[in-house]
Amino acid sequence: MEESLTLSYWANLASSYRAVGPPLHPSLEDIAAMESAVREWARGNAPPRLEALLLGITPMIARMRWPRPVRLLAADNSIPMLRAVWPGDIPRRRYGICASWLDLPRPAHSCDIVLGDGPMICMRYPDGFRSLSRSVCRVLKPDGIFVLRCYVQPALREDADAVFADALRGSIPTFHQFKFRLLMALQKSASSGVKVDDVYRYWTGRVGPGGRWPSRAGWRKKDVGTIELYRGAGNVHTFPTLEEWRSVLEESFEFVSTSCATYHLADRCPVVVLRHRRGRVE
């Protein structure tokens, strides 16, 4: 039953993907930061053709600009997401496949660049994070980089009722930003994560079964409707603090840079650039 609900969640998300906005998707600023990281790396590395791997099928990353010819392989384990969201294969340039991130279909040390937009959100902390880090470490070339947009819990977790109070005051610009803050506020710890159905239950407990949200919020009806994706879903999302992120990632990688965009809540979605720890290539 739990597996069925999980599959249903991703299928429903696939059909509603375009209705979801930042910070749950990357912004143009985030994509520019990723492009800049790749461009900077390419200045000191000379492969005539870049071999890149994308964790997930984020269309904005698939369409990003590259400093050299590239072959991009995108891996996602949801066929509905691939069918509905992937912008399409381009022969000899980009391909989308259904595959597990923990068993990536690439030879060891074959990728110059690995990218991801919050891929670890659906992993459990710390073991799932550690497993994915090791999987990426295996396929990344010794001089390659891992460019990752992280979802970071504030060091001082917000209170869910305080988040709702901000919504009542009309101080949260979009429903996606409200939902993002509520997900983090309802997570008791990184190891427990937050079940998305718990977010739905909290929401309906506050606004009632008819979903009458405060008009002062100024949110669009179609955006508020995306909360229905969470109803009954058993999926758990995970939001570690930056220190918790570091404690796992630094087992395999070292941080090259961390940057944040300027949009609301961008400080919770930094783009980090990682490379193999010296002497740690697997």
Coordinates of C-alpha atoms in Angstrom, one line a residue:
M1 CA 0.0 0.0 0.0
E2 CA 2.8 2.4 0.9
E3 CA 4.6 1.7 -2.3
S4 CA 1.4 2.3 -4.3
L5 CA 0.9 5.7 -2.6
T6 CA 4.5 6.6 -3.4
L7 CA 4.2 5.8 -7.0
S8 CA 0.9 7.7 -7.2
Y9 CA 2.5 10.7 -5.6
W10 CA 5.2 10.9 -8.4
A11 CA 2.6 10.2 -11.1
N12 CA 0.4 13.1 -9.8
L13 CA 3.4 15.4 -9.5
A14 CA 4.3 14.6 -13.1
S15 CA 0.9 15.8 -14.3
S16 CA 1.1 19.0 -12.2
Y17 CA 4.8 19.8 -12.5
R18 CA 4.3 23.0 -14.4
A19 CA 2.0 24.4 -11.7
V20 CA 4.8 24.2 -9.1
G21 CA 7.2 27.1 -8.8
P22 CA 10.3 28.3 -6.9
P23 CA 11.6 27.5 -4.4
L24 CA 10.3 24.0 -5.2
H25 CA 11.8 24.5 -8.7
P26 CA 15.1 26.2 -9.5
S27 CA 15.0 29.8 -10.7
L28 CA 16.8 31.4 -13.6
E29 CA 19.4 32.6 -11.0
D30 CA 20.0 29.1 -9.8
I31 CA 20.5 27.9 -13.3
A32 CA 22.9 30.8 -13.9
A33 CA 24.9 29.7 -10.9
M34 CA 25.1 26.1 -12.2
E35 CA 26.2 27.4 -15.6
S36 CA 28.8 29.6 -14.0
A37 CA 30.2 26.7 -11.9
V38 CA 30.5 24.5 -15.0
R39 CA 32.1 27.3 -17.0
E40 CA 34.6 28.0 -14.2
W41 CA 35.5 24.3 -14.0
A42 CA 35.9 24.1 -17.8
R43 CA 38.6 26.8 -17.8
G44 CA 41.0 24.5 -16.0
N45 CA 40.0 21.3 -17.7
A46 CA 40.3 20.5 -21.3
P47 CA 38.0 17.6 -22.4
P48 CA 36.7 18.4 -25.9
R49 CA 33.3 16.9 -25.0
L50 CA 31.8 17.0 -21.6
E51 CA 30.2 13.9 -20.1
A52 CA 27.5 15.0 -17.7
L53 CA 24.9 13.2 -15.5
L54 CA 21.7 14.8 -14.2
L55 CA 20.0 13.3 -11.1
G56 CA 16.4 13.7 -12.1
I57 CA 14.9 15.3 -15.2
T58 CA 14.7 19.0 -14.2
P59 CA 13.9 20.7 -17.6
M60 CA 15.7 23.9 -16.8
I61 CA 18.9 22.0 -16.1
A62 CA 18.5 19.9 -19.2
R63 CA 18.3 23.1 -21.2
M64 CA 21.1 25.0 -19.5
R65 CA 24.0 26.4 -21.5
W66 CA 27.3 24.5 -21.7
P67 CA 30.8 25.9 -22.4
R68 CA 31.6 23.0 -24.7
P69 CA 29.8 20.2 -26.5
V70 CA 28.1 17.9 -24.0
R71 CA 26.5 14.5 -23.7
L72 CA 24.0 14.7 -20.9
L73 CA 22.4 11.6 -19.4
A74 CA 19.4 12.2 -17.1
A75 CA 18.3 9.5 -14.7
D76 CA 15.0 9.3 -12.9
N77 CA 13.2 6.3 -11.4
S78 CA 9.7 7.6 -12.3
I79 CA 8.4 6.7 -15.7
P80 CA 5.5 9.2 -15.4
M81 CA 8.0 12.0 -14.7
L82 CA 10.1 11.1 -17.7
R83 CA 7.1 11.0 -20.0
A84 CA 5.5 14.3 -18.7
V85 CA 8.5 16.5 -17.7
W86 CA 11.6 15.5 -19.6
P87 CA 12.0 18.0 -22.5
G88 CA 13.0 15.3 -24.9
D89 CA 16.1 13.4 -26.2
I90 CA 18.5 15.0 -28.6
P91 CA 20.7 12.5 -30.5
R92 CA 24.3 12.5 -29.3
R93 CA 23.6 15.3 -26.9
R94 CA 21.0 14.4 -24.2
Y95 CA 19.1 11.4 -23.1
G96 CA 16.6 10.6 -20.3
I97 CA 16.4 7.1 -18.9
C98 CA 14.6 5.3 -16.0
A99 CA 17.3 4.3 -13.5
S100 CA 18.1 4.2 -9.8
W101 CA 20.4 6.8 -8.5
L102 CA 22.0 4.2 -6.2
D103 CA 22.9 2.1 -9.2
L104 CA 23.8 4.7 -11.8
P105 CA 24.2 3.2 -15.4
R106 CA 27.6 4.8 -15.9
P107 CA 31.1 3.3 -15.7
A108 CA 33.3 4.3 -12.7
H109 CA 34.9 7.7 -13.1
S110 CA 33.2 8.5 -16.4
C111 CA 31.5 11.8 -15.6
D112 CA 33.0 15.3 -15.7
I113 CA 29.9 16.9 -14.2
V114 CA 27.1 15.5 -12.0
L115 CA 24.2 17.9 -11.3
G116 CA 21.0 17.7 -9.3
D117 CA 18.1 19.9 -8.1
G118 CA 17.4 18.8 -4.6
P119 CA 17.7 15.1 -5.4
M120 CA 18.3 14.1 -1.8
I121 CA 15.0 15.5 -0.6
C122 CA 13.4 12.0 -1.2
M123 CA 16.3 10.2 0.6
R124 CA 16.4 9.4 4.3
Y125 CA 19.0 11.0 6.5
P126 CA 21.8 10.1 7.0
D127 CA 22.0 6.7 5.4
G128 CA 20.2 7.6 2.1
F129 CA 22.2 10.7 1.7
R130 CA 25.4 8.8 2.3
S131 CA 24.4 6.1 -0.2
L132 CA 23.7 8.7 -2.9
S133 CA 26.9 10.5 -2.2
R134 CA 28.9 7.3 -2.6
S135 CA 27.0 6.5 -5.9
V136 CA 27.9 9.9 -7.3
C137 CA 31.5 9.6 -6.0
R138 CA 31.8 6.3 -8.0
V139 CA 30.9 7.8 -11.4
L140 CA 32.6 11.2 -11.0
K141 CA 36.0 11.6 -12.6
P142 CA 38.8 12.4 -10.2
D143 CA 38.9 16.0 -11.3
G144 CA 35.1 16.3 -11.9
I145 CA 32.6 18.4 -9.9
F146 CA 29.2 17.7 -8.3
V147 CA 26.9 20.7 -8.6
L148 CA 23.9 20.4 -6.3
R149 CA 21.0 22.6 -5.3
C150 CA 20.3 21.7 -1.7
Y151 CA 17.2 22.2 0.5
V152 CA 18.5 23.5 3.8
Q153 CA 16.6 23.6 7.1
P154 CA 17.3 26.8 9.1
A155 CA 19.5 26.3 12.1
L156 CA 16.5 27.4 14.2
R157 CA 13.5 25.5 12.9
E158 CA 10.3 27.6 12.4
D159 CA 7.1 26.9 14.2
A160 CA 4.3 25.7 11.9
D161 CA 1.7 28.0 13.6
A162 CA 4.0 30.9 13.1
V163 CA 4.3 30.1 9.4
F164 CA 0.5 30.0 9.1
A165 CA 0.3 33.3 11.0
D166 CA 2.5 34.9 8.4
A167 CA 0.2 33.6 5.8
L168 CA -2.8 35.2 7.5
R169 CA -0.9 38.5 7.5
G170 CA -0.3 38.2 3.8
S171 CA 3.4 38.2 4.2
I172 CA 4.2 35.1 2.2
P173 CA 4.2 36.0 -1.5
T174 CA 3.4 32.6 -3.1
F175 CA 1.7 29.4 -2.0
H176 CA 4.8 27.5 -3.1
Q177 CA 6.9 29.5 -0.6
F178 CA 4.3 28.8 2.1
K179 CA 4.3 25.1 1.4
F180 CA 8.1 25.0 1.4
R181 CA 8.3 26.7 4.8
L182 CA 5.5 24.5 6.2
L183 CA 7.3 21.3 5.1
M184 CA 10.4 22.4 7.0
A185 CA 8.5 23.6 10.0
L186 CA 6.7 20.3 10.4
Q187 CA 9.9 18.2 10.2
K188 CA 10.9 17.2 13.8
S189 CA 14.4 16.1 12.8
A190 CA 16.4 15.3 9.7
S191 CA 16.4 11.6 10.6
S192 CA 12.6 11.5 10.7
G193 CA 11.9 13.8 7.8
V194 CA 8.4 15.0 7.1
K195 CA 5.6 12.9 5.5
V196 CA 3.9 15.0 2.9
D197 CA 0.5 13.8 4.0
D198 CA 1.2 15.3 7.5
V199 CA 1.5 18.7 5.7
Y200 CA -1.8 18.1 4.0
R201 CA -3.5 17.2 7.3
Y202 CA -2.1 20.3 9.0
W203 CA -3.3 22.4 6.1
T204 CA -6.9 21.0 6.1
G205 CA -6.9 21.2 9.9
R206 CA -6.4 24.9 9.7
V207 CA -8.5 25.8 6.7
G208 CA -11.2 23.2 6.9
P209 CA -12.2 20.4 4.4
G210 CA -13.4 23.0 1.9
G211 CA -9.9 24.5 1.7
R212 CA -10.9 28.2 2.4
W213 CA -7.5 29.8 2.7
P214 CA -7.2 33.4 3.8
S215 CA -7.9 35.8 1.0
R216 CA -5.3 38.2 2.3
A217 CA -2.7 35.7 1.3
G218 CA -3.2 36.7 -2.3
W219 CA -2.4 33.2 -3.6
R220 CA -3.6 31.9 -7.0
K221 CA -6.2 29.2 -6.8
K222 CA -4.3 26.8 -9.1
D223 CA -1.2 27.1 -6.9
V224 CA -3.2 26.3 -3.7
G225 CA -4.6 23.3 -5.5
T226 CA -1.1 21.7 -5.6
I227 CA -1.5 20.8 -1.9
E228 CA -3.8 18.0 -3.1
L229 CA -0.7 16.2 -4.3
Y230 CA 0.2 15.6 -0.7
R231 CA -3.2 14.0 0.3
G232 CA -2.7 10.4 1.4
A233 CA 0.9 10.3 0.1
G234 CA 3.4 8.3 2.2
N235 CA 6.4 10.1 0.7
V236 CA 8.9 11.5 3.2
H237 CA 10.9 14.6 2.4
T238 CA 14.1 15.4 4.3
F239 CA 15.6 18.8 5.1
P240 CA 18.9 18.8 7.0
T241 CA 20.6 21.9 8.3
L242 CA 23.7 23.0 6.4
E243 CA 25.9 21.5 9.1
E244 CA 24.0 18.2 8.8
W245 CA 24.5 18.3 5.0
R246 CA 28.2 18.9 5.5
S247 CA 28.6 16.1 8.0
V248 CA 27.6 13.6 5.3
L249 CA 28.8 15.1 2.1
E250 CA 32.3 15.8 3.5
E251 CA 32.8 12.1 3.9
S252 CA 33.2 11.8 0.2
F253 CA 33.6 15.4 -1.1
E254 CA 35.0 18.8 -0.2
F255 CA 33.1 22.0 -0.7
V256 CA 34.4 24.2 -3.5
S257 CA 31.8 27.0 -3.3
T258 CA 28.3 27.8 -1.9
S259 CA 26.1 30.5 -3.4
C260 CA 22.5 31.7 -3.0
A261 CA 20.2 33.5 -5.4
T262 CA 18.2 36.6 -4.3
Y263 CA 14.6 35.4 -4.5
H264 CA 12.6 34.9 -1.3
L265 CA 13.8 31.8 0.6
A266 CA 16.9 31.4 -1.7
D267 CA 19.0 31.2 1.4
R268 CA 17.4 27.8 2.0
C269 CA 18.3 26.6 -1.5
P270 CA 22.0 27.1 -2.0
V271 CA 23.8 25.9 -5.0
V272 CA 26.9 24.0 -3.8
V273 CA 29.9 22.9 -5.9
L274 CA 31.7 19.8 -4.6
R275 CA 34.8 17.8 -5.7
H276 CA 36.3 14.6 -4.5
R277 CA 38.1 14.8 -1.2
R278 CA 41.8 14.6 -1.7
G279 CA 42.9 11.0 -1.6
R280 CA 39.2 9.9 -1.4
V281 CA 38.5 8.9 -5.0
E282 CA 36.7 5.5 -5.0

